[in-house]
Short mmCIF file of C-alpha atoms and ligand atoms in Angstrom, two decimals:
data_model
loop_
_atom_site.label_atom_id
_atom_site.label_comp_id
_atom_site.label_asym_id
_atom_site.label_seq_id
_atom_site.Cartn_x
_atom_site.Cartn_y
_atom_site.Cartn_z
CA MET Q 1 120.81 118.60 88.60
CA GLU Q 2 121.98 115.44 87.33
CA ARG Q 3 121.29 113.58 84.09
CA LEU Q 4 119.99 110.08 82.91
CA VAL Q 5 121.49 108.45 80.03
CA VAL Q 6 119.30 105.58 78.55
CA GLU Q 7 120.19 103.38 75.38
CA GLY Q 8 116.32 102.25 74.03
CA GLY Q 9 115.52 99.85 72.82
CA ARG Q 10 115.51 97.07 75.28
CA PRO Q 11 112.13 95.74 76.05
CA LEU Q 12 112.21 94.94 80.25
CA ARG Q 13 111.61 91.98 81.66
CA GLY Q 14 111.53 90.25 85.23
CA SER Q 15 110.58 90.73 88.77
CA VAL Q 16 110.36 94.19 90.22
CA ARG Q 17 109.29 95.07 93.97
CA VAL Q 18 106.93 98.21 94.42
CA ASN Q 19 108.02 100.52 97.14
CA GLY Q 20 105.49 102.37 99.59
CA ALA Q 21 103.58 104.70 98.04
CA LYS Q 22 104.87 108.13 98.10
CA ASN Q 23 101.63 110.33 98.84
CA SER Q 24 100.95 107.82 101.96
CA ALA Q 25 104.31 108.13 103.65
CA LEU Q 26 104.73 112.04 103.32
CA LYS Q 27 101.20 112.60 105.07
CA LEU Q 28 101.36 109.98 107.70
CA MET Q 29 105.23 110.88 108.87
CA ALA Q 30 103.00 114.62 109.11
CA ALA Q 31 99.99 112.51 111.49
CA ALA Q 32 102.85 110.77 114.14
CA LEU Q 33 103.20 114.32 114.71
CA LEU Q 34 99.11 114.32 116.63
CA ALA Q 35 101.26 111.52 119.51
CA ASP Q 36 103.74 112.32 121.74
CA GLY Q 37 105.68 110.06 121.15
CA GLU Q 38 107.91 107.78 118.65
CA SER Q 39 105.70 106.17 115.89
CA VAL Q 40 107.82 103.84 113.33
CA LEU Q 41 106.61 103.76 109.61
CA GLU Q 42 107.39 100.35 107.39
CA ASN Q 43 107.46 100.71 103.60
CA THR Q 44 108.54 104.47 103.64
CA PRO Q 45 109.88 105.08 100.32
CA ARG Q 46 113.45 106.89 100.46
CA ILE Q 47 112.40 109.51 98.41
CA LEU Q 48 113.37 113.31 98.11
CA ASP Q 49 109.87 113.88 98.91
CA CYS Q 50 110.61 111.80 101.83
CA LEU Q 51 113.97 112.90 102.92
CA THR Q 52 111.92 116.68 102.30
CA MET Q 53 109.05 115.96 105.60
CA THR Q 54 112.05 114.39 107.21
CA GLU Q 55 113.68 117.83 107.34
CA VAL Q 56 110.06 119.68 108.21
CA LEU Q 57 109.63 117.76 110.96
CA GLN Q 58 113.48 117.75 112.47
CA HIS Q 59 112.41 121.61 112.07
CA LEU Q 60 109.59 121.31 114.53
CA GLY Q 61 111.97 119.02 116.28
CA ALA Q 62 111.00 115.98 116.30
CA ASP Q 63 113.70 113.29 116.18
CA VAL Q 64 113.99 111.36 112.93
CA SER Q 65 115.64 108.51 111.76
CA TRP Q 66 115.98 106.08 109.22
CA ASP Q 67 116.66 102.36 109.07
CA GLY Q 68 116.72 101.35 105.52
CA SER Q 69 113.06 101.24 104.46
CA THR Q 70 111.50 102.24 108.37
CA VAL Q 71 111.60 105.42 109.18
CA SER Q 72 110.55 106.75 113.37
CA VAL Q 73 109.57 110.06 113.71
CA ASP Q 74 109.85 110.53 117.91
CA THR Q 75 108.13 113.38 118.74
CA ARG Q 76 108.79 114.13 121.78
CA GLY Q 77 110.95 117.27 121.10
CA VAL Q 78 108.06 119.12 118.75
CA THR Q 79 107.91 122.84 120.13
CA ALA Q 80 107.52 124.22 117.00
CA THR Q 81 104.67 125.10 115.04
CA GLU Q 82 106.48 126.75 111.70
CA THR Q 83 107.41 125.20 108.87
CA PRO Q 84 109.74 128.13 106.41
CA TYR Q 85 109.22 128.32 102.85
CA GLU Q 86 112.76 126.76 101.89
CA LEU Q 87 111.06 123.55 102.70
CA VAL Q 88 107.40 124.31 101.56
CA ARG Q 89 109.23 125.77 98.44
CA LYS Q 90 110.93 121.63 97.68
CA MET Q 91 108.03 120.28 98.33
CA ARG Q 92 104.21 121.79 98.33
CA ALA Q 93 103.42 118.48 100.38
CA SER Q 94 104.92 119.87 103.35
CA ILE Q 95 102.01 121.59 104.27
CA VAL Q 96 99.80 118.54 105.02
CA VAL Q 97 101.70 119.65 108.59
CA LEU Q 98 99.08 122.06 109.20
CA GLY Q 99 96.48 120.01 110.11
CA PRO Q 100 98.01 118.01 112.94
CA LEU Q 101 99.66 121.34 114.12
CA ILE Q 102 96.63 122.74 114.67
CA ALA Q 103 95.20 119.44 116.30
CA ARG Q 104 97.86 119.33 118.17
CA PHE Q 105 98.95 122.91 119.69
CA GLY Q 106 96.21 125.07 118.37
CA ARG Q 107 98.46 127.34 116.15
CA ALA Q 108 100.77 126.44 113.41
CA ARG Q 109 102.87 128.70 110.65
CA VAL Q 110 103.35 127.69 107.21
CA ALA Q 111 104.81 129.37 104.50
CA MET Q 112 102.69 129.91 100.90
CA PRO Q 113 102.81 127.40 98.58
CA GLY Q 114 103.93 129.18 95.37
CA GLY Q 115 102.85 127.57 92.05
CA CYS Q 116 104.33 124.62 90.16
CA ASN Q 117 105.06 122.92 87.33
CA ILE Q 118 101.69 121.82 86.72
CA GLY Q 119 99.51 124.05 88.32
CA SER Q 120 98.65 127.10 90.01
CA ARG Q 121 97.38 124.49 92.82
CA GLN Q 122 95.56 126.39 95.45
CA ILE Q 123 94.84 125.52 98.77
CA ASP Q 124 91.64 127.30 99.94
CA LEU Q 125 89.49 123.66 100.50
CA HIS Q 126 92.14 123.24 103.61
CA LEU Q 127 91.73 126.40 104.14
CA LYS Q 128 88.06 126.64 103.90
CA GLY Q 129 87.82 123.36 106.18
CA PHE Q 130 90.08 124.30 108.86
CA GLU Q 131 87.55 127.50 109.39
CA ARG Q 132 84.97 125.34 109.19
CA MET Q 133 86.03 123.71 113.06
CA GLY Q 134 87.17 127.53 114.28
CA ALA Q 135 90.49 127.85 113.33
CA GLU Q 136 91.50 131.17 112.48
CA PHE Q 137 93.68 132.74 109.62
CA THR Q 138 96.19 136.07 108.79
CA TYR Q 139 98.56 135.88 105.77
CA GLU Q 140 101.70 138.54 106.20
CA HIS Q 141 104.62 137.95 104.53
CA GLY Q 142 103.87 134.71 102.78
CA TYR Q 143 102.91 133.29 105.69
CA LEU Q 144 99.99 131.54 106.78
CA GLU Q 145 99.51 131.69 110.59
CA ALA Q 146 96.83 130.02 111.90
CA LYS Q 147 95.18 130.31 115.10
CA ALA Q 148 92.25 127.55 116.78
CA PRO Q 149 92.39 127.20 120.50
CA SER Q 150 89.31 124.51 119.73
CA LEU Q 151 88.33 122.72 117.38
CA THR Q 152 84.71 122.34 117.02
CA GLY Q 153 83.48 119.45 114.95
CA ALA Q 154 81.93 120.47 111.61
CA SER Q 155 80.07 119.31 108.12
CA ILE Q 156 82.12 120.31 105.27
CA THR Q 157 81.44 119.74 102.05
CA LEU Q 158 84.26 120.47 99.58
CA ASP Q 159 84.22 121.62 96.14
CA PHE Q 160 86.21 119.51 94.10
CA PRO Q 161 87.30 115.99 95.86
CA SER Q 162 91.26 117.17 96.49
CA VAL Q 163 93.97 114.61 98.43
CA GLY Q 164 95.42 117.29 99.88
CA ALA Q 165 92.43 118.80 101.11
CA THR Q 166 91.27 115.49 102.61
CA GLU Q 167 93.81 114.44 104.46
CA ASN Q 168 94.25 118.01 105.76
CA ILE Q 169 90.84 117.96 107.33
CA LEU Q 170 90.90 114.27 108.55
CA MET Q 171 94.33 115.42 110.57
CA ALA Q 172 92.96 118.05 112.37
CA ALA Q 173 88.88 116.84 112.99
CA VAL Q 174 90.32 113.48 114.92
CA ALA Q 175 91.29 115.97 117.68
CA ALA Q 176 88.22 118.41 117.44
CA THR Q 177 85.34 118.44 119.80
CA GLY Q 178 82.23 116.30 118.53
CA THR Q 179 81.63 115.25 114.88
CA THR Q 180 83.13 116.22 111.26
CA VAL Q 181 82.17 114.80 107.81
CA ILE Q 182 84.12 115.30 105.02
CA ASP Q 183 81.40 115.33 101.85
CA ASN Q 184 82.73 115.13 98.29
CA ALA Q 185 85.80 113.36 100.00
CA ALA Q 186 88.87 112.33 98.25
CA ARG Q 187 88.95 108.31 97.70
CA GLU Q 188 92.52 107.59 96.85
CA PRO Q 189 93.80 104.33 98.81
CA GLU Q 190 96.55 106.69 100.47
CA ILE Q 191 93.76 108.35 102.28
CA GLN Q 192 91.81 105.06 102.97
CA ASP Q 193 95.79 103.95 104.70
CA LEU Q 194 96.00 107.50 106.81
CA ALA Q 195 92.83 106.83 108.08
CA GLU Q 196 93.91 103.54 109.01
CA MET Q 197 96.99 104.72 110.65
CA LEU Q 198 94.97 107.13 112.83
CA VAL Q 199 92.80 104.79 113.78
CA GLU Q 200 95.21 102.64 115.57
CA MET Q 201 96.33 106.11 116.83
CA GLY Q 202 93.31 106.33 118.71
CA ALA Q 203 91.04 108.57 116.21
CA HIS Q 204 87.81 107.51 115.80
CA ILE Q 205 86.94 107.46 111.66
CA GLU Q 206 84.43 105.87 109.14
CA GLY Q 207 83.93 105.91 105.38
CA ALA Q 208 87.40 106.66 104.68
CA GLY Q 209 88.04 105.54 101.08
CA THR Q 210 83.84 106.74 100.74
CA THR Q 211 82.88 110.34 99.38
CA ALA Q 212 81.42 111.32 103.00
CA ILE Q 213 84.32 110.52 105.73
CA GLU Q 214 82.84 110.76 109.77
CA ILE Q 215 84.78 111.81 112.30
CA GLN Q 216 84.42 111.95 116.16
CA GLY Q 217 86.87 113.66 117.71
CA THR Q 218 88.80 112.04 120.64
CA ASP Q 219 92.10 114.39 122.53
CA SER Q 220 93.97 111.08 123.08
CA PHE Q 221 96.36 109.98 120.56
CA ARG Q 222 99.20 106.83 120.98
CA PRO Q 223 102.28 106.77 118.74
CA VAL Q 224 101.68 103.59 116.38
CA ARG Q 225 103.66 101.39 114.10
CA HIS Q 226 101.77 101.17 110.60
CA ARG Q 227 102.98 99.90 107.22
CA VAL Q 228 102.89 102.02 104.18
CA VAL Q 229 100.92 100.76 101.53
CA SER Q 230 102.12 100.25 98.12
CA ASP Q 231 102.65 102.86 95.54
CA ARG Q 232 99.88 102.79 92.78
CA VAL Q 233 101.45 105.41 90.62
CA GLU Q 234 105.03 103.41 90.69
CA ALA Q 235 103.67 100.25 89.88
CA GLY Q 236 101.60 101.71 87.26
CA THR Q 237 105.02 103.43 86.17
CA PHE Q 238 106.94 99.81 85.56
CA ALA Q 239 103.58 98.90 84.07
CA ILE Q 240 103.25 101.30 81.38
CA ALA Q 241 107.49 100.72 81.04
CA ALA Q 242 107.28 97.56 80.48
CA CYS Q 243 104.51 97.90 77.59
CA ALA Q 244 106.39 101.20 76.26
CA THR Q 245 109.29 98.14 75.38
CA GLY Q 246 107.36 95.09 73.93
CA GLY Q 247 108.56 94.13 77.19
CA GLU Q 248 107.39 91.54 80.29
CA VAL Q 249 107.09 92.26 84.52
CA PHE Q 250 106.42 91.21 87.46
CA LEU Q 251 105.22 93.75 90.03
CA GLU Q 252 105.69 92.19 93.46
CA GLY Q 253 103.70 93.79 96.26
CA ALA Q 254 101.33 96.06 93.89
CA SER Q 255 97.10 96.24 94.55
CA ALA Q 256 96.04 95.20 91.48
CA SER Q 257 92.43 96.78 93.41
CA HIS Q 258 94.14 99.93 93.35
CA LEU Q 259 94.94 99.85 89.42
CA ASP Q 260 91.52 98.71 88.28
CA LEU Q 261 91.34 101.42 85.31
CA VAL Q 262 95.16 101.65 84.48
CA LEU Q 263 94.72 97.82 83.83
CA ALA Q 264 91.74 98.16 82.21
CA LYS Q 265 93.06 100.33 80.38
CA LEU Q 266 96.38 98.51 79.77
CA SER Q 267 94.69 96.06 77.98
CA ASP Q 268 92.33 98.02 75.70
CA ALA Q 269 95.93 98.92 74.14
CA GLY Q 270 96.90 94.86 73.57
CA GLY Q 271 98.62 94.14 77.10
CA GLU Q 272 98.69 91.06 78.35
CA VAL Q 273 97.76 91.40 82.43
CA ALA Q 274 97.34 88.80 85.51
CA ALA Q 275 96.56 89.71 89.15
CA TYR Q 276 97.87 88.13 91.90
CA ASP Q 277 97.93 87.76 95.59
CA ASP Q 278 100.93 89.34 95.92
CA GLY Q 279 101.51 91.34 92.51
CA VAL Q 280 100.96 91.83 89.00
CA ARG Q 281 101.48 90.74 85.93
CA VAL Q 282 101.59 92.72 83.05
CA GLY Q 283 103.40 92.05 79.28
CA MET Q 284 103.06 93.63 76.00
CA GLU Q 285 104.18 91.63 72.99
CA GLU Q 286 102.79 93.88 69.54
CA ARG Q 287 103.22 97.94 69.51
CA PRO Q 288 100.23 99.21 71.48
CA ARG Q 289 97.34 100.08 70.29
CA ALA Q 290 95.61 103.19 70.77
CA VAL Q 291 92.68 104.07 73.41
CA ASP Q 292 91.34 107.35 74.72
CA PHE Q 293 91.82 108.10 78.58
CA VAL Q 294 90.56 110.94 80.74
CA THR Q 295 91.79 111.57 84.71
CA LEU Q 296 89.80 112.27 87.55
CA PRO Q 297 89.96 111.94 91.24
CA TYR Q 298 90.15 107.92 91.77
CA PRO Q 299 88.86 105.55 90.83
CA GLY Q 300 89.41 107.88 87.76
CA PHE Q 301 92.15 108.04 85.77
CA PRO Q 302 95.47 108.85 87.83
CA THR Q 303 96.55 112.25 86.66
CA ASP Q 304 99.85 111.03 88.00
CA LEU Q 305 100.07 108.58 85.37
CA GLN Q 306 99.01 110.37 82.60
CA PRO Q 307 102.20 111.45 80.90
CA GLN Q 308 103.56 107.99 81.09
CA MET Q 309 100.00 106.96 79.45
CA MET Q 310 100.79 109.79 77.06
CA ALA Q 311 104.57 108.22 76.47
CA LEU Q 312 103.30 104.72 75.47
CA LEU Q 313 100.40 106.19 72.98
CA SER Q 314 102.84 108.20 71.00
CA ILE Q 315 104.31 104.83 69.42
CA ALA Q 316 100.61 103.23 69.46
CA SER Q 317 98.89 102.64 65.75
CA GLY Q 318 96.03 105.28 65.98
CA THR Q 319 95.37 108.69 67.30
CA SER Q 320 94.21 108.87 70.90
CA ILE Q 321 92.44 110.96 72.81
CA ALA Q 322 93.91 112.10 76.58
CA THR Q 323 91.64 114.66 78.74
CA GLU Q 324 93.59 116.16 81.78
CA ASN Q 325 90.64 117.23 84.72
CA VAL Q 326 92.92 117.79 87.38
CA PHE Q 327 95.29 119.81 86.81
CA GLU Q 328 95.52 123.24 84.49
CA SER Q 329 98.84 122.97 82.95
CA ARG Q 330 99.80 119.56 82.65
CA PHE Q 331 100.79 118.84 79.06
CA MET Q 332 103.36 120.91 79.15
CA PHE Q 333 106.32 117.83 78.88
CA VAL Q 334 104.53 116.72 75.34
CA ASP Q 335 106.87 119.27 73.73
CA GLU Q 336 109.47 116.61 74.97
CA LEU Q 337 108.10 113.75 73.78
CA ASN Q 338 107.34 115.72 70.85
CA ARG Q 339 111.46 116.47 70.57
CA MET Q 340 111.70 112.38 70.30
CA GLY Q 341 109.42 112.81 67.73
CA ALA Q 342 105.85 111.65 68.97
CA ASP Q 343 103.30 113.20 67.49
CA ILE Q 344 101.35 115.34 69.89
CA ARG Q 345 98.93 118.20 69.61
CA THR Q 346 97.15 119.45 73.42
CA GLU Q 347 94.00 122.20 73.00
CA GLY Q 348 93.08 123.28 76.42
CA HIS Q 349 92.99 120.18 78.36
CA HIS Q 350 93.30 117.29 75.70
CA ALA Q 351 95.82 116.42 73.95
CA VAL Q 352 95.48 114.74 70.37
CA ILE Q 353 97.94 111.76 70.41
CA ARG Q 354 99.06 110.24 66.68
CA GLY Q 355 101.11 107.49 67.47
CA VAL Q 356 104.21 106.97 65.40
CA GLU Q 357 106.03 103.95 64.77
CA ARG Q 358 109.55 104.46 66.69
CA LEU Q 359 110.33 107.49 69.15
CA SER Q 360 114.27 109.10 68.51
CA ALA Q 361 116.46 109.71 71.07
CA ALA Q 362 117.06 113.08 71.95
CA PRO Q 363 118.25 114.97 74.48
CA VAL Q 364 115.22 116.07 76.70
CA ARG Q 365 114.36 117.17 79.96
CA ALA Q 366 112.05 116.47 83.20
CA LEU Q 367 109.62 119.02 84.28
CA ASP Q 368 108.45 117.70 87.58
CA ILE Q 369 108.29 113.59 88.59
CA ARG Q 370 105.83 112.01 86.34
CA ALA Q 371 106.84 113.75 83.06
CA GLY Q 372 110.54 113.12 84.19
CA ALA Q 373 109.09 109.41 84.46
CA ALA Q 374 107.25 109.82 80.72
CA MET Q 375 110.92 110.85 79.53
CA ILE Q 376 112.44 107.83 81.04
CA ILE Q 377 109.50 105.49 79.57
CA ALA Q 378 109.50 107.62 76.15
CA ALA Q 379 113.66 107.00 75.99
CA LEU Q 380 113.26 103.42 76.85
CA ALA Q 381 111.13 102.65 74.05
CA ALA Q 382 113.00 105.43 71.37
CA ASP Q 383 115.98 104.35 69.10
CA GLY Q 384 118.94 105.33 70.51
CA ARG Q 385 120.65 107.34 73.27
CA THR Q 386 118.41 109.76 74.97
CA GLU Q 387 119.98 111.78 77.44
CA ILE Q 388 117.19 113.26 80.50
CA ALA Q 389 118.00 116.34 81.67
CA ASP Q 390 116.89 117.48 85.87
CA VAL Q 391 116.41 113.57 86.48
CA HIS Q 392 116.68 115.39 90.61
CA PHE Q 393 112.91 115.64 89.85
CA VAL Q 394 112.55 112.10 89.07
CA ASP Q 395 114.61 111.16 92.73
CA ARG Q 396 111.75 113.15 94.24
CA GLY Q 397 109.17 110.40 93.80
CA TYR Q 398 111.35 107.01 93.08
CA GLU Q 399 114.28 105.20 94.37
CA ASP Q 400 116.69 104.29 92.95
CA LEU Q 401 114.59 104.04 89.52
CA GLU Q 402 118.17 103.24 87.68
CA ALA Q 403 118.99 100.34 89.43
CA ARG Q 404 115.78 99.03 89.56
CA LEU Q 405 115.63 99.24 85.23
CA THR Q 406 118.94 98.38 84.98
CA GLY Q 407 117.64 94.76 87.08
CA LEU Q 408 114.39 95.02 84.29
CA GLY Q 409 117.17 94.82 81.30
CA ALA Q 410 117.17 98.60 80.75
CA GLU Q 411 120.85 100.14 80.51
CA VAL Q 412 120.55 103.19 82.34
CA HIS Q 413 122.79 105.28 83.67
CA ARG Q 414 123.53 108.39 85.97
CA GLU Q 415 125.82 111.35 84.70
CA PRO Q 416 126.77 114.14 85.70
CA ALA Q 417 124.73 116.89 84.78
CA ARG Q 418 126.98 118.47 81.19
CA TRP Q 419 126.06 122.07 81.68
CA PRO Q 420 127.15 123.96 85.09
CA ALA Q 421 122.93 125.19 86.59
CA LEU Q 422 122.64 128.77 85.70
CA ALA Q 423 121.83 130.23 89.28
C1 UD1 S 1 97.94 114.71 95.55
C2 UD1 S 1 98.71 114.34 95.29
C3 UD1 S 1 99.94 114.27 93.59
C4 UD1 S 1 98.09 114.28 93.14
C5 UD1 S 1 97.11 115.12 93.05
C6 UD1 S 1 95.45 114.48 92.43
C7 UD1 S 1 100.17 114.57 97.12
C8 UD1 S 1 101.53 114.71 97.98
N1 UD1 S 1 99.80 114.56 95.76
O1 UD1 S 1 97.92 115.99 95.22
O2 UD1 S 1 100.19 113.78 94.10
O3 UD1 S 1 98.34 114.33 91.17
O4 UD1 S 1 96.84 114.74 94.84
O5 UD1 S 1 95.21 112.73 92.44
O6 UD1 S 1 99.46 113.21 97.86
N2 UD1 S 1 92.83 122.45 94.30
C9 UD1 S 1 91.90 123.03 94.60
N3 UD1 S 1 91.94 124.55 96.12
C10 UD1 S 1 92.51 123.21 96.51
C11 UD1 S 1 93.32 122.10 96.73
C12 UD1 S 1 93.15 121.17 95.09
O7 UD1 S 1 91.84 124.18 93.73
O8 UD1 S 1 92.50 123.20 97.63
C13 UD1 S 1 92.72 121.95 93.03
C14 UD1 S 1 94.50 121.68 92.69
O9 UD1 S 1 95.06 122.99 92.09
C15 UD1 S 1 94.05 121.07 91.49
C16 UD1 S 1 93.11 119.71 91.93
O10 UD1 S 1 92.57 120.12 93.19
O11 UD1 S 1 94.11 121.00 89.87
C17 UD1 S 1 93.41 118.34 92.50
O12 UD1 S 1 94.20 118.50 94.11
P1 UD1 S 1 94.42 117.50 95.18
O13 UD1 S 1 93.35 116.70 94.80
O14 UD1 S 1 94.40 118.75 95.92
O15 UD1 S 1 96.26 117.61 94.82
P2 UD1 S 1 97.60 117.49 95.94
O16 UD1 S 1 96.33 117.17 97.42
O17 UD1 S 1 97.73 119.07 95.59
#
């Protein structure tokens, strides 16, 4: 329950290395379960969520070890097929072990995730997909029990291009008998990364990164060494922070093609953007201009950068409108931004952001990973000293953020919580 203390008003300048993607690494770690042996993932971010996935895999019997940003997952000891509530509660993404467990063992018992701070987040699309392939589910005492003695390829059209459902179904379909087609599939770069690793492991997949993924099942998978794709959300967070502070940063290892719309919006807001083979440079000299944006599945504007973009636009000249289309309650952090002097009103899934000249430091809290990042951006841009409570949320998705911001000239440090946690 630590807090971050930020002295605002200093432009971020310099170069920062972008880590491997959280949303890829978690799935790749789960995918290792498909093969019997040791898979090695390079460029894995050492963040709380990856440490939770480490615990999930260890609970199943895997031997997981870390050496810097390289994680080895040895699945030879995996015999258990249950993921307990304590772990799913810490991180909903724990449920991505469902697909590989069904594929390899024909059964799994996984705690049902509850709601979270950005919406209710069902997993019905995951389950419908598995059922189409022949899996059967029972639900009792908060646990889902899956039985699938054999999986058969099927034609599955998702109601919504869900990232998690696409990945979970993909990881089961690679081991099904026959052909599976996932239509209206999510197209995120992290899904392409997962498909690349699965293909290296022996899977037959075509069309990953498009809306129709075709999978020919196979029954033999080998352990592999794979490098996690760079984190476009982390890169976008640093890019927006640079713009909000009137600075300029080089995002080493960032892929401009994964950030197309984000960089275009930052340009529209008055930012300077230059893409290179080895990274992206982003800066802003003037006060940002208002821009409207709408979150959508990839290649739309990522919902995971919506809070950070709102923080930037809260100090823009003019009024912006943000529309959140992916999660139902992803504006809850707005009250925290308004405590810092922002003028944002929300109505359903729209937010009207009237830009103010300056934000003023105030005690605030991080409500989730990305809302926490937005509060840090607001604090970096604000006058005075902001204290951000509940920084453990930020640690779930960003490795060593204060050291990396300090390297860019920010004044940020961590302190113990002022008050002990209530419960
Ligand atoms: C992943 C990312 C998260 C990101 C999100 C959208 C990980 C670990 N997390 O989450 O950071 O914000 O993609 O880009 O990769 N839905 C259903 N039924 C389902 C599945 C999803 O109704 O079975 C709904 C959700 O409630 C949500 C929307 O679909 O409103 C998008 O969810 P989804 O794409 O599945 O997100 P996640 O995979 O959970």
